[in-house]
């Protein structure tokens, strides 16, 4: 099933999935299909909890590739991605393997030279965090300032193509992903994003630019990059203490309301901003027109798909439609949209535009953060302040019939 290099133990995984699928099929025959959510319970017998764990363990060994695909798929809710798959992806997010000390030293020697320890006052070999393509370590620079060093896992950048292809084969072989999610498009975007994220020179450049652009903005602080201890696979930055989001929930309401890169083509931003405004104003014609311009719709969809698409857009637009402050805990946006998932999967004719894979992942994270900490945010006021000051490249007024 997988090429011999960097394969997630194909024979063992394949046999384990097959045996797990056989057991699940037998269980369903003997005891009947479990009662509950029909969309979930009627799915492939490969979707047992045991098989989800097998998939998760295989994906954990593949680090960056697996996590990147998981991030792109996880912007969808449980009506679109089966629950066992979401569980597996959650394990992957939290289960990145840590580099052994010898391997860590080898990477640092190759990237910074064997004298790198002499350029530091101290280095903590216990990682502060481990993620998709690297792990982060505390350090103290020669001048006594605290720093963090993000060190890329060896081989990640060189094996993007093969690793992500392995993920695609795994998900296809197990029939875990519904056709309407357009897995191949997610795979394509994942390859491009992962290649960019593996270039720490690019990340350092972006970080410096953000620091410059936000230097006069109150409430923002971007850590300084230490160039002499950075490379394409090592990024050293100033250490800035923070508070985990779980602990933010105990802060004052006023503080919580204010919690929570890449550039996009001007035409995309024009159309996307207009679509958000149309969602906020419950402007069906505007939502459909902007959705066609952006590539969410082809114009050939049946009415049932258009109805589901517009309703989902209106639900997601609720925070921007609410006068005054929107209480993110007051309504369950994810649950509301999930009821439309089956219809959209069945009648969707085209994958979403490439830009929204990363954009919606960020927006989803922002929404979830606001829900988690119980923020009350004046979203509508903020949206129209941006809209009124925005410089459009052409006239969009004809499709925004209810702006204001």
mmCIF file of C-alpha atoms in Angstrom:
data_model
loop_
_atom_site.group_PDB
_atom_site.id
_atom_site.type_symbol
_atom_site.label_atom_id
_atom_site.label_comp_id
_atom_site.label_asym_id
_atom_site.label_seq_id
_atom_site.Cartn_x
_atom_site.Cartn_y
_atom_site.Cartn_z
ATOM 1 C CA UNK A 1 0.000 0.000 0.000
ATOM 2 C CA UNK A 2 2.883 2.408 0.738
ATOM 3 C CA UNK A 3 6.322 2.908 -0.826
ATOM 4 C CA UNK A 4 9.048 1.222 1.246
ATOM 5 C CA UNK A 5 10.634 4.513 2.387
ATOM 6 C CA UNK A 6 9.035 6.213 5.395
ATOM 7 C CA UNK A 7 5.995 3.957 5.213
ATOM 8 C CA UNK A 8 3.921 3.630 8.397
ATOM 9 C CA UNK A 9 4.512 -0.115 8.810
ATOM 10 C CA UNK A 10 2.217 -0.980 5.869
ATOM 11 C CA UNK A 11 1.834 -4.707 6.388
ATOM 12 C CA UNK A 12 1.061 -4.392 10.088
ATOM 13 C CA UNK A 13 -1.261 -1.430 9.604
ATOM 14 C CA UNK A 14 -3.061 -3.002 6.654
ATOM 15 C CA UNK A 15 -3.556 -6.293 8.458
ATOM 16 C CA UNK A 16 -4.671 -4.518 11.621
ATOM 17 C CA UNK A 17 -7.208 -2.405 9.749
ATOM 18 C CA UNK A 18 -8.520 -5.419 7.862
ATOM 19 C CA UNK A 19 -8.933 -7.428 11.072
ATOM 20 C CA UNK A 20 -10.506 -4.446 12.826
ATOM 21 C CA UNK A 21 -12.900 -3.938 9.915
ATOM 22 C CA UNK A 22 -13.861 -7.620 9.949
ATOM 23 C CA UNK A 23 -14.550 -7.473 13.683
ATOM 24 C CA UNK A 24 -16.658 -4.320 13.288
ATOM 25 C CA UNK A 25 -18.658 -5.851 10.414
ATOM 26 C CA UNK A 26 -19.358 -8.958 12.492
ATOM 27 C CA UNK A 27 -20.406 -6.829 15.454
ATOM 28 C CA UNK A 28 -22.876 -4.921 13.284
ATOM 29 C CA UNK A 29 -24.342 -8.113 11.840
ATOM 30 C CA UNK A 30 -24.754 -9.737 15.266
ATOM 31 C CA UNK A 31 -25.914 -6.693 17.226
ATOM 32 C CA UNK A 32 -27.282 -4.485 14.460
ATOM 33 C CA UNK A 33 -26.100 -1.063 13.361
ATOM 34 C CA UNK A 34 -25.764 1.149 16.448
ATOM 35 C CA UNK A 35 -28.570 3.551 17.095
ATOM 36 C CA UNK A 36 -27.588 7.209 16.972
ATOM 37 C CA UNK A 37 -26.507 9.649 14.336
ATOM 38 C CA UNK A 38 -27.486 7.909 11.117
ATOM 39 C CA UNK A 39 -24.813 9.656 9.077
ATOM 40 C CA UNK A 40 -22.078 8.381 11.379
ATOM 41 C CA UNK A 41 -23.368 4.914 12.188
ATOM 42 C CA UNK A 42 -23.964 3.985 8.553
ATOM 43 C CA UNK A 43 -20.356 4.603 7.564
ATOM 44 C CA UNK A 44 -17.699 2.028 6.673
ATOM 45 C CA UNK A 45 -16.817 -0.657 9.227
ATOM 46 C CA UNK A 46 -13.245 0.640 8.949
ATOM 47 C CA UNK A 47 -14.443 3.522 11.160
ATOM 48 C CA UNK A 48 -14.261 1.650 14.456
ATOM 49 C CA UNK A 49 -12.516 3.276 17.417
ATOM 50 C CA UNK A 50 -9.820 0.586 17.295
ATOM 51 C CA UNK A 51 -9.051 1.333 13.647
ATOM 52 C CA UNK A 52 -9.028 5.058 14.369
ATOM 53 C CA UNK A 53 -6.297 4.419 16.947
ATOM 54 C CA UNK A 54 -4.333 2.341 14.422
ATOM 55 C CA UNK A 55 -4.570 5.161 11.890
ATOM 56 C CA UNK A 56 -3.552 7.735 14.511
ATOM 57 C CA UNK A 57 -0.447 5.779 15.512
ATOM 58 C CA UNK A 58 0.566 5.474 11.855
ATOM 59 C CA UNK A 59 0.031 9.178 11.227
ATOM 60 C CA UNK A 60 1.985 10.182 14.356
ATOM 61 C CA UNK A 61 5.117 8.641 12.854
ATOM 62 C CA UNK A 62 4.690 10.811 9.759
ATOM 63 C CA UNK A 63 4.575 14.076 11.737
ATOM 64 C CA UNK A 64 4.295 17.094 9.462
ATOM 65 C CA UNK A 65 2.506 15.529 6.515
ATOM 66 C CA UNK A 66 -0.154 13.853 8.610
ATOM 67 C CA UNK A 67 -0.770 16.871 10.811
ATOM 68 C CA UNK A 68 -1.016 19.262 7.881
ATOM 69 C CA UNK A 69 -3.666 17.140 6.144
ATOM 70 C CA UNK A 70 -5.414 16.770 9.485
ATOM 71 C CA UNK A 71 -5.472 20.530 10.005
ATOM 72 C CA UNK A 72 -6.968 21.120 6.577
ATOM 73 C CA UNK A 73 -9.628 18.465 7.073
ATOM 74 C CA UNK A 74 -10.403 19.487 10.643
ATOM 75 C CA UNK A 75 -11.829 22.845 9.543
ATOM 76 C CA UNK A 76 -14.883 20.744 8.703
ATOM 77 C CA UNK A 77 -17.203 19.567 11.502
ATOM 78 C CA UNK A 78 -18.239 16.077 12.535
ATOM 79 C CA UNK A 79 -21.024 15.917 9.955
ATOM 80 C CA UNK A 80 -18.397 16.026 7.199
ATOM 81 C CA UNK A 81 -15.454 14.205 8.767
ATOM 82 C CA UNK A 82 -16.446 10.976 10.568
ATOM 83 C CA UNK A 83 -16.094 11.051 14.356
ATOM 84 C CA UNK A 84 -13.435 8.278 14.501
ATOM 85 C CA UNK A 85 -11.320 10.251 12.012
ATOM 86 C CA UNK A 86 -11.626 13.425 14.103
ATOM 87 C CA UNK A 87 -10.588 11.399 17.147
ATOM 88 C CA UNK A 88 -7.581 10.039 15.260
ATOM 89 C CA UNK A 89 -6.562 13.511 14.080
ATOM 90 C CA UNK A 90 -6.834 14.808 17.643
ATOM 91 C CA UNK A 91 -4.434 12.084 18.792
ATOM 92 C CA UNK A 92 -2.059 13.077 15.987
ATOM 93 C CA UNK A 93 -2.150 16.749 17.018
ATOM 94 C CA UNK A 94 -1.170 15.855 20.551
ATOM 95 C CA UNK A 95 1.102 12.927 19.821
ATOM 96 C CA UNK A 96 4.127 14.198 17.899
ATOM 97 C CA UNK A 97 7.202 12.119 18.700
ATOM 98 C CA UNK A 98 10.122 13.888 20.397
ATOM 99 C CA UNK A 99 13.601 13.794 18.841
ATOM 100 C CA UNK A 100 16.228 11.812 20.759
ATOM 101 C CA UNK A 101 19.066 13.957 22.132
ATOM 102 C CA UNK A 102 21.624 12.540 19.689
ATOM 103 C CA UNK A 103 19.395 13.327 16.714
ATOM 104 C CA UNK A 104 18.685 16.813 18.054
ATOM 105 C CA UNK A 105 22.407 17.572 18.381
ATOM 106 C CA UNK A 106 22.978 16.276 14.865
ATOM 107 C CA UNK A 107 20.431 18.712 13.424
ATOM 108 C CA UNK A 108 21.850 21.661 15.381
ATOM 109 C CA UNK A 109 25.432 20.792 14.393
ATOM 110 C CA UNK A 110 24.476 20.599 10.718
ATOM 111 C CA UNK A 111 22.481 23.833 10.732
ATOM 112 C CA UNK A 112 24.442 26.090 13.094
ATOM 113 C CA UNK A 113 27.874 24.493 13.226
ATOM 114 C CA UNK A 114 29.359 22.336 15.969
ATOM 115 C CA UNK A 115 30.212 25.418 18.008
ATOM 116 C CA UNK A 116 26.547 26.352 18.551
ATOM 117 C CA UNK A 117 26.651 25.545 22.318
ATOM 118 C CA UNK A 118 29.416 28.124 22.779
ATOM 119 C CA UNK A 119 27.083 30.819 21.438
ATOM 120 C CA UNK A 120 24.572 30.145 24.198
ATOM 121 C CA UNK A 121 24.696 30.524 27.944
ATOM 122 C CA UNK A 122 22.406 27.503 28.351
ATOM 123 C CA UNK A 123 20.158 25.144 26.365
ATOM 124 C CA UNK A 124 17.302 23.024 27.724
ATOM 125 C CA UNK A 125 17.173 19.597 26.066
ATOM 126 C CA UNK A 126 13.665 18.998 27.383
ATOM 127 C CA UNK A 127 11.359 20.373 24.657
ATOM 128 C CA UNK A 128 8.943 23.114 25.609
ATOM 129 C CA UNK A 129 6.598 21.854 22.886
ATOM 130 C CA UNK A 130 6.551 19.342 20.029
ATOM 131 C CA UNK A 131 4.399 19.925 16.966
ATOM 132 C CA UNK A 132 3.923 18.929 13.349
ATOM 133 C CA UNK A 133 7.308 19.668 11.789
ATOM 134 C CA UNK A 134 9.551 20.494 14.724
ATOM 135 C CA UNK A 135 9.979 21.001 18.442
ATOM 136 C CA UNK A 136 10.740 24.053 20.582
ATOM 137 C CA UNK A 137 13.450 24.358 23.262
ATOM 138 C CA UNK A 138 14.212 27.066 25.831
ATOM 139 C CA UNK A 139 17.656 28.676 25.721
ATOM 140 C CA UNK A 140 19.532 31.615 27.226
ATOM 141 C CA UNK A 141 21.649 33.769 24.915
ATOM 142 C CA UNK A 142 25.130 35.026 25.772
ATOM 143 C CA UNK A 143 23.716 38.410 26.762
ATOM 144 C CA UNK A 144 21.428 36.707 29.288
ATOM 145 C CA UNK A 145 18.175 37.167 27.365
ATOM 146 C CA UNK A 146 15.689 34.298 27.207
ATOM 147 C CA UNK A 147 15.090 32.666 23.840
ATOM 148 C CA UNK A 148 13.322 29.746 22.204
ATOM 149 C CA UNK A 149 14.753 27.599 19.419
ATOM 150 C CA UNK A 150 12.408 25.846 17.000
ATOM 151 C CA UNK A 151 14.210 22.881 15.475
ATOM 152 C CA UNK A 152 12.848 21.033 12.463
ATOM 153 C CA UNK A 153 12.579 17.251 12.469
ATOM 154 C CA UNK A 154 15.173 15.726 10.117
ATOM 155 C CA UNK A 155 13.809 14.574 6.777
ATOM 156 C CA UNK A 156 10.464 16.391 6.988
ATOM 157 C CA UNK A 157 11.179 18.866 4.184
ATOM 158 C CA UNK A 158 12.697 16.214 1.915
ATOM 159 C CA UNK A 159 9.824 13.771 2.295
ATOM 160 C CA UNK A 160 6.790 16.056 1.937
ATOM 161 C CA UNK A 161 5.732 14.480 -1.359
ATOM 162 C CA UNK A 162 6.083 10.870 -0.236
ATOM 163 C CA UNK A 163 4.660 11.407 3.265
ATOM 164 C CA UNK A 164 1.550 13.217 2.096
ATOM 165 C CA UNK A 165 1.051 10.642 -0.643
ATOM 166 C CA UNK A 166 1.167 7.989 2.082
ATOM 167 C CA UNK A 167 -1.506 9.873 4.020
ATOM 168 C CA UNK A 168 -3.675 10.104 0.912
ATOM 169 C CA UNK A 169 -3.323 6.372 0.270
ATOM 170 C CA UNK A 170 -4.103 5.573 3.874
ATOM 171 C CA UNK A 171 -7.264 7.684 3.919
ATOM 172 C CA UNK A 172 -8.338 6.399 0.495
ATOM 173 C CA UNK A 173 -7.623 2.750 1.338
ATOM 174 C CA UNK A 174 -9.656 2.924 4.524
ATOM 175 C CA UNK A 175 -12.475 4.908 2.861
ATOM 176 C CA UNK A 176 -12.359 7.305 5.812
ATOM 177 C CA UNK A 177 -12.992 10.544 3.928
ATOM 178 C CA UNK A 178 -16.304 11.274 2.134
ATOM 179 C CA UNK A 179 -16.023 12.100 -1.572
ATOM 180 C CA UNK A 180 -17.537 15.540 -1.042
ATOM 181 C CA UNK A 181 -14.501 16.671 0.950
ATOM 182 C CA UNK A 182 -12.343 16.615 -2.222
ATOM 183 C CA UNK A 183 -9.355 14.993 -0.517
ATOM 184 C CA UNK A 184 -7.074 15.459 -3.541
ATOM 185 C CA UNK A 185 -7.483 19.240 -3.381
ATOM 186 C CA UNK A 186 -6.714 19.244 0.348
ATOM 187 C CA UNK A 187 -3.628 17.129 -0.396
ATOM 188 C CA UNK A 188 -2.455 19.591 -3.053
ATOM 189 C CA UNK A 189 -2.826 22.570 -0.709
ATOM 190 C CA UNK A 190 -1.175 20.634 2.128
ATOM 191 C CA UNK A 191 1.950 20.039 0.022
ATOM 192 C CA UNK A 192 2.282 23.746 -0.794
ATOM 193 C CA UNK A 193 1.648 24.899 2.780
ATOM 194 C CA UNK A 194 3.995 22.362 4.313
ATOM 195 C CA UNK A 195 6.795 23.327 1.918
ATOM 196 C CA UNK A 196 6.405 26.965 3.023
ATOM 197 C CA UNK A 197 6.257 26.046 6.699
ATOM 198 C CA UNK A 198 9.477 24.036 6.402
ATOM 199 C CA UNK A 199 11.344 27.152 5.262
ATOM 200 C CA UNK A 200 12.338 28.846 8.519
ATOM 201 C CA UNK A 201 14.137 31.594 6.577
ATOM 202 C CA UNK A 202 10.738 32.552 5.165
ATOM 203 C CA UNK A 203 9.139 32.366 8.615
ATOM 204 C CA UNK A 204 11.878 34.558 10.094
ATOM 205 C CA UNK A 205 11.373 37.109 7.317
ATOM 206 C CA UNK A 206 7.611 37.139 7.900
ATOM 207 C CA UNK A 207 8.106 37.466 11.659
ATOM 208 C CA UNK A 208 10.380 40.483 11.184
ATOM 209 C CA UNK A 209 7.848 42.068 8.841
ATOM 210 C CA UNK A 210 5.019 41.530 11.319
ATOM 211 C CA UNK A 211 7.158 43.076 14.072
ATOM 212 C CA UNK A 212 7.713 46.154 11.930
ATOM 213 C CA UNK A 213 4.076 46.476 10.816
ATOM 214 C CA UNK A 214 2.686 46.043 14.340
ATOM 215 C CA UNK A 215 5.302 48.132 16.128
ATOM 216 C CA UNK A 216 2.842 50.995 16.696
ATOM 217 C CA UNK A 217 -0.190 48.793 17.419
ATOM 218 C CA UNK A 218 -1.227 48.616 21.053
ATOM 219 C CA UNK A 219 -1.849 45.105 22.374
ATOM 220 C CA UNK A 220 0.533 43.293 20.010
ATOM 221 C CA UNK A 221 4.080 42.110 20.569
ATOM 222 C CA UNK A 222 6.104 40.121 18.026
ATOM 223 C CA UNK A 223 9.262 38.366 19.314
ATOM 224 C CA UNK A 224 12.623 39.436 17.912
ATOM 225 C CA UNK A 225 14.437 36.959 15.636
ATOM 226 C CA UNK A 226 18.046 36.035 16.474
ATOM 227 C CA UNK A 227 19.579 35.773 12.992
ATOM 228 C CA UNK A 228 22.965 34.392 14.051
ATOM 229 C CA UNK A 229 21.263 31.337 15.581
ATOM 230 C CA UNK A 230 18.746 30.774 12.797
ATOM 231 C CA UNK A 231 18.840 28.816 9.550
ATOM 232 C CA UNK A 232 16.436 27.172 7.124
ATOM 233 C CA UNK A 233 15.712 24.468 9.722
ATOM 234 C CA UNK A 234 16.339 26.305 13.009
ATOM 235 C CA UNK A 235 14.542 29.466 14.121
ATOM 236 C CA UNK A 236 15.672 31.270 17.266
ATOM 237 C CA UNK A 237 13.442 33.982 18.683
ATOM 238 C CA UNK A 238 13.014 36.026 21.813
ATOM 239 C CA UNK A 239 11.074 34.132 24.497
ATOM 240 C CA UNK A 240 7.780 35.803 25.362
ATOM 241 C CA UNK A 241 5.718 34.277 28.199
ATOM 242 C CA UNK A 242 2.040 33.646 27.579
ATOM 243 C CA UNK A 243 -1.056 32.162 29.165
ATOM 244 C CA UNK A 244 -2.630 28.881 27.942
ATOM 245 C CA UNK A 245 -6.102 29.440 26.532
ATOM 246 C CA UNK A 246 -7.659 27.189 29.180
ATOM 247 C CA UNK A 247 -6.508 29.682 31.821
ATOM 248 C CA UNK A 248 -7.731 32.706 29.867
ATOM 249 C CA UNK A 249 -11.319 31.694 30.663
ATOM 250 C CA UNK A 250 -10.871 32.896 34.266
ATOM 251 C CA UNK A 251 -9.828 36.419 33.241
ATOM 252 C CA UNK A 252 -12.239 39.356 33.251
ATOM 253 C CA UNK A 253 -14.902 39.579 30.532
ATOM 254 C CA UNK A 254 -13.314 42.755 29.160
ATOM 255 C CA UNK A 255 -9.936 41.039 28.806
ATOM 256 C CA UNK A 256 -11.420 37.930 27.178
ATOM 257 C CA UNK A 257 -13.258 39.980 24.584
ATOM 258 C CA UNK A 258 -9.920 41.090 23.094
ATOM 259 C CA UNK A 259 -8.193 37.706 22.879
ATOM 260 C CA UNK A 260 -7.990 36.039 20.012
ATOM 261 C CA UNK A 261 0.108 34.668 7.822
ATOM 262 C CA UNK A 262 -0.193 34.888 4.788
ATOM 263 C CA UNK A 263 -1.125 37.314 2.041
ATOM 264 C CA UNK A 264 -4.086 36.746 -0.278
ATOM 265 C CA UNK A 265 -4.707 38.116 -3.788
ATOM 266 C CA UNK A 266 -6.532 41.467 -3.812
ATOM 267 C CA UNK A 267 -9.416 40.113 -5.893
ATOM 268 C CA UNK A 268 -9.938 37.257 -3.430
ATOM 269 C CA UNK A 269 -9.996 39.662 -0.464
ATOM 270 C CA UNK A 270 -12.449 41.959 -2.292
ATOM 271 C CA UNK A 271 -14.879 39.131 -2.964
ATOM 272 C CA UNK A 272 -14.449 37.444 0.418
ATOM 273 C CA UNK A 273 -15.113 40.635 2.367
ATOM 274 C CA UNK A 274 -18.253 41.205 0.302
ATOM 275 C CA UNK A 275 -19.393 37.652 0.992
ATOM 276 C CA UNK A 276 -18.941 38.112 4.760
ATOM 277 C CA UNK A 277 -20.974 41.330 4.590
ATOM 278 C CA UNK A 278 -23.674 39.516 2.605
ATOM 279 C CA UNK A 279 -23.715 36.767 5.260
ATOM 280 C CA UNK A 280 -24.018 39.382 7.992
ATOM 281 C CA UNK A 281 -26.960 41.034 6.218
ATOM 282 C CA UNK A 282 -28.699 37.767 5.286
ATOM 283 C CA UNK A 283 -28.428 38.794 1.644
ATOM 284 C CA UNK A 284 -29.064 35.562 -0.294
ATOM 285 C CA UNK A 285 -28.311 37.051 -3.716
ATOM 286 C CA UNK A 286 -25.049 38.533 -2.449
ATOM 287 C CA UNK A 287 -23.936 35.261 -0.841
ATOM 288 C CA UNK A 288 -24.626 33.292 -4.034
ATOM 289 C CA UNK A 289 -22.933 35.828 -6.313
ATOM 290 C CA UNK A 290 -19.804 36.102 -4.168
ATOM 291 C CA UNK A 291 -19.696 32.315 -3.708
ATOM 292 C CA UNK A 292 -19.634 31.902 -7.494
ATOM 293 C CA UNK A 293 -16.960 34.576 -7.907
ATOM 294 C CA UNK A 294 -14.821 32.933 -5.223
ATOM 295 C CA UNK A 295 -15.279 29.417 -6.596
ATOM 296 C CA UNK A 296 -17.391 27.868 -3.830
ATOM 297 C CA UNK A 297 -20.140 27.282 -6.400
ATOM 298 C CA UNK A 298 -20.095 26.582 -10.136
ATOM 299 C CA UNK A 299 -23.555 27.937 -10.945
ATOM 300 C CA UNK A 300 -24.801 24.463 -11.881
ATOM 301 C CA UNK A 301 -25.829 23.327 -8.388
ATOM 302 C CA UNK A 302 -29.437 22.236 -7.730
ATOM 303 C CA UNK A 303 -31.678 24.431 -5.597
ATOM 304 C CA UNK A 304 -31.375 22.093 -2.587
ATOM 305 C CA UNK A 305 -27.600 22.673 -2.548
ATOM 306 C CA UNK A 306 -27.991 26.439 -2.914
ATOM 307 C CA UNK A 307 -30.455 26.509 -0.020
ATOM 308 C CA UNK A 308 -28.086 24.514 2.225
ATOM 309 C CA UNK A 309 -25.097 26.644 1.193
ATOM 310 C CA UNK A 310 -26.874 29.925 1.936
ATOM 311 C CA UNK A 311 -28.285 28.665 5.230
ATOM 312 C CA UNK A 312 -24.814 27.526 6.341
ATOM 313 C CA UNK A 313 -23.391 30.916 5.329
ATOM 314 C CA UNK A 314 -26.055 32.731 7.342
ATOM 315 C CA UNK A 315 -25.328 30.555 10.395
ATOM 316 C CA UNK A 316 -21.578 31.216 10.219
ATOM 317 C CA UNK A 317 -22.385 34.902 9.710
ATOM 318 C CA UNK A 318 -24.445 35.141 12.918
ATOM 319 C CA UNK A 319 -21.615 36.816 14.935
ATOM 320 C CA UNK A 320 -21.451 39.542 12.257
ATOM 321 C CA UNK A 321 -25.238 39.894 12.096
ATOM 322 C CA UNK A 322 -25.638 40.449 15.839
ATOM 323 C CA UNK A 323 -26.049 44.105 16.917
ATOM 324 C CA UNK A 324 -23.827 45.040 19.844
ATOM 325 C CA UNK A 325 -21.629 42.299 21.290
ATOM 326 C CA UNK A 326 -22.002 38.696 20.112
ATOM 327 C CA UNK A 327 -21.802 36.079 22.886
ATOM 328 C CA UNK A 328 -19.968 33.153 21.290
ATOM 329 C CA UNK A 329 -21.218 30.729 23.929
ATOM 330 C CA UNK A 330 -24.856 31.588 23.279
ATOM 331 C CA UNK A 331 -25.237 29.618 20.046
ATOM 332 C CA UNK A 332 -23.599 26.436 18.755
ATOM 333 C CA UNK A 333 -22.489 27.353 15.243
ATOM 334 C CA UNK A 334 -20.757 24.020 14.602
ATOM 335 C CA UNK A 335 -23.800 21.969 15.580
ATOM 336 C CA UNK A 336 -26.123 24.147 13.490
ATOM 337 C CA UNK A 337 -23.985 23.809 10.354
ATOM 338 C CA UNK A 338 -23.496 20.065 10.887
ATOM 339 C CA UNK A 339 -27.163 19.437 10.113
ATOM 340 C CA UNK A 340 -26.527 20.730 6.574
ATOM 341 C CA UNK A 341 -23.368 18.684 6.030
ATOM 342 C CA UNK A 342 -24.930 15.648 4.351
ATOM 343 C CA UNK A 343 -26.715 17.790 1.757
ATOM 344 C CA UNK A 344 -23.612 19.803 0.909
ATOM 345 C CA UNK A 345 -21.460 16.677 0.620
ATOM 346 C CA UNK A 346 -23.982 15.049 -1.698
ATOM 347 C CA UNK A 347 -24.514 17.981 -4.060
ATOM 348 C CA UNK A 348 -21.201 19.847 -3.907
ATOM 349 C CA UNK A 349 -19.769 20.055 -7.444
ATOM 350 C CA UNK A 350 -16.406 21.696 -6.797
ATOM 351 C CA UNK A 351 -13.829 21.917 -4.020
ATOM 352 C CA UNK A 352 -13.465 25.290 -2.273
ATOM 353 C CA UNK A 353 -10.803 27.742 -3.524
ATOM 354 C CA UNK A 354 -7.264 26.990 -2.370
ATOM 355 C CA UNK A 355 -7.028 30.151 -0.258
ATOM 356 C CA UNK A 356 -9.800 29.129 2.140
ATOM 357 C CA UNK A 357 -8.095 25.972 3.418
ATOM 358 C CA UNK A 358 -5.670 28.006 5.513
ATOM 359 C CA UNK A 359 -8.002 30.991 6.002
ATOM 360 C CA UNK A 360 -10.896 28.922 7.343
ATOM 361 C CA UNK A 361 -8.536 26.969 9.579
ATOM 362 C CA UNK A 362 -7.515 30.275 11.182
ATOM 363 C CA UNK A 363 -11.104 31.518 11.397
ATOM 364 C CA UNK A 364 -12.250 28.226 12.881
ATOM 365 C CA UNK A 365 -9.515 28.477 15.505
ATOM 366 C CA UNK A 366 -10.529 32.059 16.334
ATOM 367 C CA UNK A 367 -14.201 31.075 16.676
ATOM 368 C CA UNK A 368 -13.351 28.099 18.890
ATOM 369 C CA UNK A 369 -11.070 30.256 21.051
ATOM 370 C CA UNK A 370 -13.856 32.808 21.544
ATOM 371 C CA UNK A 371 -16.304 30.020 22.421
ATOM 372 C CA UNK A 372 -13.850 28.435 24.840
ATOM 373 C CA UNK A 373 -13.128 31.611 26.777
ATOM 374 C CA UNK A 374 -16.688 32.958 26.570
ATOM 375 C CA UNK A 375 -15.840 36.155 24.716
ATOM 376 C CA UNK A 376 -18.493 38.747 23.860
ATOM 377 C CA UNK A 377 -17.226 40.570 20.756
ATOM 378 C CA UNK A 378 -18.782 43.437 18.726
ATOM 379 C CA UNK A 379 -18.179 41.550 15.479
ATOM 380 C CA UNK A 380 -20.681 43.496 13.355
ATOM 381 C CA UNK A 381 -19.253 46.850 14.388
ATOM 382 C CA UNK A 382 -15.711 45.630 13.653
ATOM 383 C CA UNK A 383 -16.710 44.161 10.263
ATOM 384 C CA UNK A 384 -18.387 47.306 8.974
ATOM 385 C CA UNK A 385 -15.579 49.516 10.240
ATOM 386 C CA UNK A 386 -13.194 47.482 8.080
ATOM 387 C CA UNK A 387 -15.663 47.395 5.175
ATOM 388 C CA UNK A 388 -16.197 51.160 5.153
ATOM 389 C CA UNK A 389 -12.451 51.849 5.173
ATOM 390 C CA UNK A 390 -11.529 49.119 2.681
ATOM 391 C CA UNK A 391 -10.277 50.158 -0.763
ATOM 392 C CA UNK A 392 -11.930 47.834 -3.292
ATOM 393 C CA UNK A 393 -10.241 47.235 -6.627
ATOM 394 C CA UNK A 394 -13.619 47.400 -8.411
ATOM 395 C CA UNK A 395 -17.286 48.130 -7.660
ATOM 396 C CA UNK A 396 -19.045 45.440 -5.604
ATOM 397 C CA UNK A 397 -22.083 47.483 -4.622
ATOM 398 C CA UNK A 398 -24.411 45.798 -7.095
ATOM 399 C CA UNK A 399 -24.334 42.481 -5.212
ATOM 400 C CA UNK A 400 -24.602 43.890 -1.702
ATOM 401 C CA UNK A 401 -28.227 44.895 -1.756
ATOM 402 C CA UNK A 402 -28.616 45.185 2.015
ATOM 403 C CA UNK A 403 -25.320 46.686 3.185
ATOM 404 C CA UNK A 404 -25.474 48.713 6.373
#
